[in-house]
PDB file of C-alpha atoms in Angstrom:
ATOM      1  CA  ALA A   2      16.299   2.194 -11.799  1.00  0.00           C
ATOM      2  CA  MET A   3      14.174   2.402 -14.947  1.00  0.00           C
ATOM      3  CA  LEU A   4      16.943   0.804 -16.980  1.00  0.00           C
ATOM      4  CA  LEU A   5      16.806  -2.246 -14.740  1.00  0.00           C
ATOM      5  CA  VAL A   6      13.030  -2.395 -15.195  1.00  0.00           C
ATOM      6  CA  TRP A   7      13.508  -2.289 -18.970  1.00  0.00           C
ATOM      7  CA  ARG A   8      16.146  -5.043 -18.732  1.00  0.00           C
ATOM      8  CA  ASP A   9      13.675  -7.235 -16.871  1.00  0.00           C
ATOM      9  CA  MET A  10      10.888  -6.415 -19.340  1.00  0.00           C
ATOM     10  CA  PHE A  11      13.130  -7.762 -22.131  1.00  0.00           C
ATOM     11  CA  ASN A  12      14.050 -10.923 -20.217  1.00  0.00           C
ATOM     12  CA  LYS A  13      13.493 -13.987 -22.403  1.00  0.00           C
ATOM     13  CA  ASP A  14      12.146 -16.194 -19.590  1.00  0.00           C
ATOM     14  CA  PHE A  15       9.960 -13.942 -17.429  1.00  0.00           C
ATOM     15  CA  GLY A  16       9.942 -10.616 -19.263  1.00  0.00           C
ATOM     16  CA  LEU A  17       6.743  -8.628 -19.537  1.00  0.00           C
ATOM     17  CA  ILE A  18       6.943  -8.234 -23.315  1.00  0.00           C
ATOM     18  CA  ASN A  19       7.300 -11.957 -24.016  1.00  0.00           C
ATOM     19  CA  ASN A  20       4.618 -12.865 -21.455  1.00  0.00           C
ATOM     20  CA  LEU A  21       2.210 -10.222 -22.713  1.00  0.00           C
ATOM     21  CA  PHE A  22       2.369 -11.332 -26.341  1.00  0.00           C
ATOM     22  CA  GLY A  23       3.165 -15.011 -25.834  1.00  0.00           C
ATOM     23  CA  TRP A  24       6.503 -14.688 -27.600  1.00  0.00           C
ATOM     24  CA  HIS A  25       9.755 -16.485 -26.853  1.00  0.00           C
ATOM     25  CA  ILE A  26      12.228 -13.921 -28.169  1.00  0.00           C
ATOM     26  CA  ASP A  27      15.694 -13.583 -26.683  1.00  0.00           C
ATOM     27  CA  TRP A  28      15.641  -9.779 -26.800  1.00  0.00           C
ATOM     28  CA  LEU A  29      19.025  -9.206 -25.194  1.00  0.00           C
ATOM     29  CA  GLY A  30      20.741 -12.362 -26.458  1.00  0.00           C
ATOM     30  CA  GLN A  31      20.735 -11.651 -30.202  1.00  0.00           C
ATOM     31  CA  PRO A  32      22.705  -8.722 -31.674  1.00  0.00           C
ATOM     32  CA  THR A  33      19.859  -7.270 -33.747  1.00  0.00           C
ATOM     33  CA  THR A  34      17.170  -7.472 -31.088  1.00  0.00           C
ATOM     34  CA  ALA A  35      19.575  -6.240 -28.393  1.00  0.00           C
ATOM     35  CA  ARG A  36      20.331  -3.136 -30.474  1.00  0.00           C
ATOM     36  CA  MET A  37      16.630  -2.583 -31.161  1.00  0.00           C
ATOM     37  CA  SER A  38      15.886  -2.940 -27.448  1.00  0.00           C
ATOM     38  CA  LEU A  39      18.511  -0.345 -26.517  1.00  0.00           C
ATOM     39  CA  ILE A  40      17.221   2.049 -29.166  1.00  0.00           C
ATOM     40  CA  LEU A  41      13.701   1.653 -27.772  1.00  0.00           C
ATOM     41  CA  VAL A  42      14.916   2.264 -24.210  1.00  0.00           C
ATOM     42  CA  ASN A  43      16.870   5.370 -25.256  1.00  0.00           C
ATOM     43  CA  LEU A  44      13.891   6.715 -27.188  1.00  0.00           C
ATOM     44  CA  TRP A  45      11.699   6.197 -24.152  1.00  0.00           C
ATOM     45  CA  LEU A  46      14.222   7.978 -21.934  1.00  0.00           C
ATOM     46  CA  GLY A  47      14.845  10.929 -24.256  1.00  0.00           C
ATOM     47  CA  PHE A  48      11.447  11.572 -25.811  1.00  0.00           C
ATOM     48  CA  PRO A  49       9.810  13.591 -22.994  1.00  0.00           C
ATOM     49  CA  TYR A  50      12.632  16.134 -22.799  1.00  0.00           C
ATOM     50  CA  MET A  51      12.896  16.518 -26.581  1.00  0.00           C
ATOM     51  CA  PHE A  52       9.115  16.834 -26.836  1.00  0.00           C
ATOM     52  CA  LEU A  53       8.955  19.584 -24.211  1.00  0.00           C
ATOM     53  CA  VAL A  54      11.746  21.602 -25.790  1.00  0.00           C
ATOM     54  CA  ALA A  55      10.359  21.177 -29.315  1.00  0.00           C
ATOM     55  CA  THR A  56       6.864  22.151 -28.173  1.00  0.00           C
ATOM     56  CA  GLY A  57       8.214  25.247 -26.445  1.00  0.00           C
ATOM     57  CA  ALA A  58      10.228  26.198 -29.521  1.00  0.00           C
ATOM     58  CA  LEU A  59       7.174  25.735 -31.756  1.00  0.00           C
ATOM     59  CA  GLN A  60       5.062  27.930 -29.494  1.00  0.00           C
ATOM     60  CA  ALA A  61       7.751  30.630 -29.566  1.00  0.00           C
ATOM     61  CA  ILE A  62       7.529  30.995 -33.361  1.00  0.00           C
ATOM     62  CA  PRO A  63       5.316  33.994 -34.154  1.00  0.00           C
ATOM     63  CA  LYS A  64       2.025  33.059 -35.841  1.00  0.00           C
ATOM     64  CA  GLU A  65       2.392  36.093 -38.108  1.00  0.00           C
ATOM     65  CA  LEU A  66       5.205  34.357 -39.987  1.00  0.00           C
ATOM     66  CA  THR A  67       3.140  31.311 -40.889  1.00  0.00           C
ATOM     67  CA  GLU A  68       0.161  33.511 -41.738  1.00  0.00           C
ATOM     68  CA  ALA A  69       2.357  35.644 -43.997  1.00  0.00           C
ATOM     69  CA  SER A  70       3.655  32.566 -45.797  1.00  0.00           C
ATOM     70  CA  SER A  71       0.112  31.312 -46.434  1.00  0.00           C
ATOM     71  CA  ILE A  72      -0.939  34.771 -47.680  1.00  0.00           C
ATOM     72  CA  ASP A  73       2.049  34.693 -50.054  1.00  0.00           C
ATOM     73  CA  GLY A  74       0.682  31.456 -51.513  1.00  0.00           C
ATOM     74  CA  ALA A  75       2.759  28.840 -49.706  1.00  0.00           C
ATOM     75  CA  THR A  76       1.155  25.476 -49.063  1.00  0.00           C
ATOM     76  CA  PRO A  77       1.172  24.236 -45.455  1.00  0.00           C
ATOM     77  CA  TRP A  78       4.113  21.960 -46.290  1.00  0.00           C
ATOM     78  CA  GLN A  79       6.078  24.804 -47.890  1.00  0.00           C
ATOM     79  CA  GLY A  80       5.330  27.055 -44.927  1.00  0.00           C
ATOM     80  CA  PHE A  81       6.592  24.408 -42.543  1.00  0.00           C
ATOM     81  CA  ARG A  82       9.671  23.648 -44.613  1.00  0.00           C
ATOM     82  CA  ARG A  83      10.686  27.237 -45.354  1.00  0.00           C
ATOM     83  CA  VAL A  84       9.503  29.109 -42.237  1.00  0.00           C
ATOM     84  CA  THR A  85       8.836  26.862 -39.253  1.00  0.00           C
ATOM     85  CA  LEU A  86      11.591  24.272 -39.648  1.00  0.00           C
ATOM     86  CA  PRO A  87      14.498  26.743 -40.013  1.00  0.00           C
ATOM     87  CA  LEU A  88      13.324  28.677 -36.953  1.00  0.00           C
ATOM     88  CA  LEU A  89      12.846  25.431 -35.072  1.00  0.00           C
ATOM     89  CA  LEU A  90      16.359  24.295 -35.974  1.00  0.00           C
ATOM     90  CA  VAL A  91      17.834  27.423 -34.413  1.00  0.00           C
ATOM     91  CA  ALA A  92      16.265  26.467 -31.090  1.00  0.00           C
ATOM     92  CA  LEU A  93      16.827  22.720 -31.364  1.00  0.00           C
ATOM     93  CA  THR A  94      20.414  22.601 -32.634  1.00  0.00           C
ATOM     94  CA  PRO A  95      22.024  22.983 -29.189  1.00  0.00           C
ATOM     95  CA  LEU A  96      19.660  20.313 -27.884  1.00  0.00           C
ATOM     96  CA  LEU A  97      20.525  17.966 -30.745  1.00  0.00           C
ATOM     97  CA  ILE A  98      24.241  18.507 -30.164  1.00  0.00           C
ATOM     98  CA  SER A  99      23.940  17.800 -26.452  1.00  0.00           C
ATOM     99  CA  SER A 100      21.825  14.699 -27.094  1.00  0.00           C
ATOM    100  CA  PHE A 101      24.477  13.504 -29.568  1.00  0.00           C
ATOM    101  CA  ALA A 102      27.167  13.934 -26.923  1.00  0.00           C
ATOM    102  CA  TYR A 103      24.967  12.214 -24.325  1.00  0.00           C
ATOM    103  CA  ASN A 104      24.175   9.253 -26.566  1.00  0.00           C
ATOM    104  CA  PHE A 105      27.781   8.961 -27.671  1.00  0.00           C
ATOM    105  CA  ASN A 106      28.716   8.497 -24.014  1.00  0.00           C
ATOM    106  CA  ASN A 107      25.574   6.656 -22.913  1.00  0.00           C
ATOM    107  CA  PHE A 108      27.287   4.214 -20.601  1.00  0.00           C
ATOM    108  CA  ASN A 109      24.439   3.636 -18.146  1.00  0.00           C
ATOM    109  CA  ALA A 110      21.953   2.128 -20.594  1.00  0.00           C
ATOM    110  CA  ILE A 111      24.518  -0.210 -22.123  1.00  0.00           C
ATOM    111  CA  LYS A 112      25.962  -1.344 -18.792  1.00  0.00           C
ATOM    112  CA  LEU A 113      22.657  -1.885 -17.018  1.00  0.00           C
ATOM    113  CA  VAL A 114      20.561  -3.334 -19.856  1.00  0.00           C
ATOM    114  CA  THR A 115      22.960  -5.472 -21.933  1.00  0.00           C
ATOM    115  CA  ASP A 116      26.412  -5.073 -20.345  1.00  0.00           C
ATOM    116  CA  GLY A 117      27.685  -4.556 -23.889  1.00  0.00           C
ATOM    117  CA  GLY A 118      26.571  -7.996 -25.034  1.00  0.00           C
ATOM    118  CA  PRO A 119      25.738 -10.251 -26.639  1.00  0.00           C
ATOM    119  CA  TYR A 120      29.311 -11.246 -27.399  1.00  0.00           C
ATOM    120  CA  ALA A 121      30.467 -13.285 -30.365  1.00  0.00           C
ATOM    121  CA  ILE A 122      32.106 -16.595 -29.536  1.00  0.00           C
ATOM    122  CA  ASP A 123      35.333 -15.597 -31.275  1.00  0.00           C
ATOM    123  CA  ASN A 124      35.451 -12.053 -29.789  1.00  0.00           C
ATOM    124  CA  ALA A 125      34.719 -11.648 -26.094  1.00  0.00           C
ATOM    125  CA  THR A 126      36.156  -8.119 -26.013  1.00  0.00           C
ATOM    126  CA  VAL A 127      33.621  -6.151 -28.040  1.00  0.00           C
ATOM    127  CA  GLY A 128      29.902  -6.795 -27.695  1.00  0.00           C
ATOM    128  CA  ALA A 129      27.144  -6.131 -30.202  1.00  0.00           C
ATOM    129  CA  THR A 130      25.753  -3.190 -28.210  1.00  0.00           C
ATOM    130  CA  ASP A 131      29.048  -1.682 -27.080  1.00  0.00           C
ATOM    131  CA  LEU A 132      29.800   1.966 -27.604  1.00  0.00           C
ATOM    132  CA  LEU A 133      33.306   3.348 -27.301  1.00  0.00           C
ATOM    133  CA  ILE A 134      32.610   4.340 -23.707  1.00  0.00           C
ATOM    134  CA  SER A 135      31.498   0.855 -22.596  1.00  0.00           C
ATOM    135  CA  TYR A 136      34.428  -0.665 -24.493  1.00  0.00           C
ATOM    136  CA  THR A 137      36.749   1.745 -22.665  1.00  0.00           C
ATOM    137  CA  TYR A 138      35.262   0.714 -19.330  1.00  0.00           C
ATOM    138  CA  ARG A 139      35.859  -2.939 -20.141  1.00  0.00           C
ATOM    139  CA  LEU A 140      39.445  -2.184 -21.193  1.00  0.00           C
ATOM    140  CA  ALA A 141      40.180  -0.290 -17.990  1.00  0.00           C
ATOM    141  CA  PHE A 142      38.322  -2.420 -15.462  1.00  0.00           C
ATOM    142  CA  GLY A 143      37.956  -5.785 -17.199  1.00  0.00           C
ATOM    143  CA  GLY A 144      40.014  -8.923 -16.655  1.00  0.00           C
ATOM    144  CA  ILE A 145      43.352  -7.512 -17.824  1.00  0.00           C
ATOM    145  CA  ALA A 146      43.449  -3.806 -17.031  1.00  0.00           C
ATOM    146  CA  GLN A 147      44.708  -2.057 -20.170  1.00  0.00           C
ATOM    147  CA  LEU A 148      44.763   1.413 -18.686  1.00  0.00           C
ATOM    148  CA  GLY A 149      46.974   3.000 -21.352  1.00  0.00           C
ATOM    149  CA  PHE A 150      44.806   1.777 -24.204  1.00  0.00           C
ATOM    150  CA  ALA A 151      41.648   2.786 -22.326  1.00  0.00           C
ATOM    151  CA  ALA A 152      43.085   6.275 -21.796  1.00  0.00           C
ATOM    152  CA  ALA A 153      43.887   6.542 -25.512  1.00  0.00           C
ATOM    153  CA  VAL A 154      40.339   5.521 -26.446  1.00  0.00           C
ATOM    154  CA  SER A 155      39.012   8.113 -23.960  1.00  0.00           C
ATOM    155  CA  VAL A 156      41.032  10.827 -25.686  1.00  0.00           C
ATOM    156  CA  ILE A 157      39.608   9.702 -29.039  1.00  0.00           C
ATOM    157  CA  ILE A 158      36.071   9.851 -27.615  1.00  0.00           C
ATOM    158  CA  PHE A 159      36.679  13.357 -26.282  1.00  0.00           C
ATOM    159  CA  THR A 160      38.139  14.497 -29.601  1.00  0.00           C
ATOM    160  CA  LEU A 161      35.232  13.091 -31.626  1.00  0.00           C
ATOM    161  CA  VAL A 162      32.578  14.638 -29.391  1.00  0.00           C
ATOM    162  CA  ALA A 163      34.419  17.979 -29.214  1.00  0.00           C
ATOM    163  CA  VAL A 164      34.891  18.218 -32.992  1.00  0.00           C
ATOM    164  CA  MET A 165      31.272  17.284 -33.713  1.00  0.00           C
ATOM    165  CA  SER A 166      30.039  19.767 -31.092  1.00  0.00           C
ATOM    166  CA  ILE A 167      32.184  22.589 -32.461  1.00  0.00           C
ATOM    167  CA  ILE A 168      30.943  21.916 -35.987  1.00  0.00           C
ATOM    168  CA  GLY A 169      27.337  21.795 -34.793  1.00  0.00           C
ATOM    169  CA  PHE A 170      27.589  24.986 -32.744  1.00  0.00           C
ATOM    170  CA  ARG A 171      29.235  26.858 -35.626  1.00  0.00           C
ATOM    171  CA  ARG A 172      26.442  25.771 -37.943  1.00  0.00           C
ATOM    172  CA  SER A 173      23.821  26.780 -35.384  1.00  0.00           C
ATOM    173  CA  ARG A 174      25.487  30.175 -34.975  1.00  0.00           C
ATOM    174  CA  SER A 175      25.266  30.700 -38.737  1.00  0.00           C
ATOM    175  CA  LEU A 176      21.578  29.708 -38.581  1.00  0.00           C
ATOM    176  CA  GLU A 177      20.988  32.236 -35.805  1.00  0.00           C
ATOM    177  CA  GLU A 178      22.578  34.994 -37.885  1.00  0.00           C
ATOM    178  CA  VAL A 179      20.425  34.160 -40.906  1.00  0.00           C
ATOM    179  CA  TYR A 180      17.097  33.821 -39.076  1.00  0.00           C
ATOM    180  CA  SER A 181      17.389  36.511 -36.427  1.00  0.00           C
TER     181      SER A 181
END
């Protein structure tokens, strides 16, 4: 439901953003502004969860470690970079991997806010805000159902997400071994 509210807020004729600032910007009709709008919507959707997990991970880091780094002569920046950030990455890596997989397959935001558009005049198949998953949907359920091609693209999506997740989890496992 919130995605539909965001779509209406970006409406060029009666949208809240244009009315509030007196602008006449076609937010969802131009490729650059449509991409920026989707990025803003996804940030708004994902920020609270990421913030809560990051805050919890920061609070779980023992204060003795940062105190020890300052006693050893580290500046606050060095203490953050060499102590806090590596420990934070151990906790946040699985979250980052899952958010990558979610955003890679973020069909709902694309379908409900821009429907993959805007489309170029010479290419009505791929829109400016399409991801592989929304392109696959259009292949499978669009005008001419290209189910075989859509299935092949789905396998490619699965392979990409699986390979990136495996790489990320292996790297996070090596981080856990180093910092535990």
